[in-house]
XYZ file of C-alpha atoms in Angstrom:
124
model
C -12.431 33.866 -3.238
C -14.675 32.133 -5.717
C -15.348 28.421 -6.018
C -12.853 26.384 -8.046
C -12.957 23.199 -10.079
C -10.096 20.773 -10.622
C -9.785 17.369 -12.238
C -8.166 14.522 -10.290
C -7.839 10.789 -11.075
C -10.602 8.592 -9.651
C -9.947 5.665 -7.305
C -12.517 3.687 -5.408
C -13.019 5.125 -1.898
C -12.051 2.944 1.063
C -13.948 5.087 3.615
C -16.253 8.098 3.711
C -13.340 10.284 2.619
C -11.837 10.239 -0.885
C -8.692 8.101 -1.315
C -6.374 11.121 -1.488
C -7.355 12.307 2.008
C -5.786 9.282 3.718
C -6.037 10.219 7.425
C -5.783 13.967 6.737
C -8.407 16.701 6.696
C -9.536 17.617 3.201
C -12.111 19.997 1.747
C -15.607 18.917 0.837
C -16.480 19.010 -2.848
C -19.248 18.265 -5.305
C -18.557 15.887 -8.208
C -19.797 17.660 -11.343
C -18.949 14.857 -13.754
C -16.866 11.701 -14.074
C -14.939 11.138 -17.301
C -12.469 8.748 -18.859
C -9.701 9.610 -21.290
C -7.112 7.161 -22.632
C -8.060 4.645 -19.944
C -7.702 7.142 -17.060
C -10.821 8.014 -15.066
C -11.079 11.491 -13.588
C -13.644 13.692 -11.874
C -14.444 17.347 -12.396
C -15.057 18.689 -8.907
C -16.409 21.929 -7.506
C -14.838 23.113 -4.262
C -16.347 25.895 -2.130
C -14.376 29.085 -1.623
C -11.361 28.243 0.524
C -7.930 29.433 1.564
C -4.882 27.778 -0.020
C -1.192 28.456 0.493
C 0.872 28.097 -2.678
C 4.301 28.591 -4.164
C 5.744 28.658 -7.677
C 8.964 27.085 -8.951
C 10.388 27.395 -12.472
C 12.078 24.529 -14.305
C 13.520 24.025 -17.773
C 13.762 20.280 -18.373
C 11.854 17.129 -17.500
C 14.768 16.149 -15.240
C 14.254 19.393 -13.303
C 10.531 18.651 -12.812
C 10.938 16.269 -9.834
C 13.384 18.690 -8.212
C 10.911 21.555 -8.723
C 8.104 19.479 -7.149
C 10.324 18.730 -4.148
C 11.402 22.352 -3.769
C 7.790 23.538 -3.874
C 6.667 20.869 -1.380
C 9.428 21.750 1.089
C 8.593 25.477 0.898
C 4.990 24.700 1.761
C 5.948 22.174 4.431
C 8.178 24.787 6.092
C 5.264 27.231 5.989
C 2.882 24.840 7.770
C 5.686 23.889 10.187
C 5.774 27.448 11.544
C 7.789 29.465 8.992
C 4.873 31.878 8.507
C 4.052 35.368 9.751
C 2.086 34.062 12.751
C 4.772 31.431 13.542
C 1.797 29.038 13.698
C 2.043 25.305 13.103
C -0.688 24.177 10.729
C -1.853 20.583 10.334
C -1.105 18.874 7.012
C -4.165 18.553 4.778
C -4.991 17.001 1.438
C -4.985 17.280 -1.467
C -1.686 18.744 -2.571
C -2.571 20.373 -5.891
C -0.148 21.056 -8.746
C -0.783 23.356 -11.678
C 1.773 23.171 -14.485
C 2.075 26.209 -16.746
C 4.125 25.259 -19.835
C 6.705 27.811 -20.870
C 6.791 28.911 -24.473
C 10.332 30.106 -25.027
C 10.753 30.492 -21.257
C 10.888 28.186 -18.209
C 7.870 26.087 -17.259
C 6.230 26.890 -13.908
C 4.789 24.549 -11.319
C 2.361 26.030 -8.821
C 1.969 23.717 -5.804
C -0.736 24.383 -3.197
C -1.871 23.099 0.198
C -5.454 23.585 1.400
C -5.748 25.427 4.718
C -8.637 24.475 6.976
C -10.951 27.406 7.695
C -10.962 26.477 11.403
C -7.286 27.409 11.674
C -6.732 30.978 12.853
C -4.342 31.760 10.001
C -6.956 30.941 7.331
C -9.401 33.811 7.834
């Protein structure tokens, strides 16, 4: 896989890890730039090649969005809880990344992903 970049809101770190890691493992990244738009600060980050597990859920209305997020999260949570081919339990990591693909005349899609640590046997 190739390296990826995503933009996430910026908060002041409270430890050596970014705020979104909390007490979880999270991937290392390089901050390419810090920006501000409409009063919201965000960083463009470069992550090294990594393994992610993801799922996609379609939704039609804004009311369905929260339900779609929950459905996607639970699918991924079940996967890391052992509902995978290896029946392996995988530690929760951060960040949880969402990509929203707006539908044009069709349902909108949310792609939700969890980062898998390379040290885990399932993430070869």
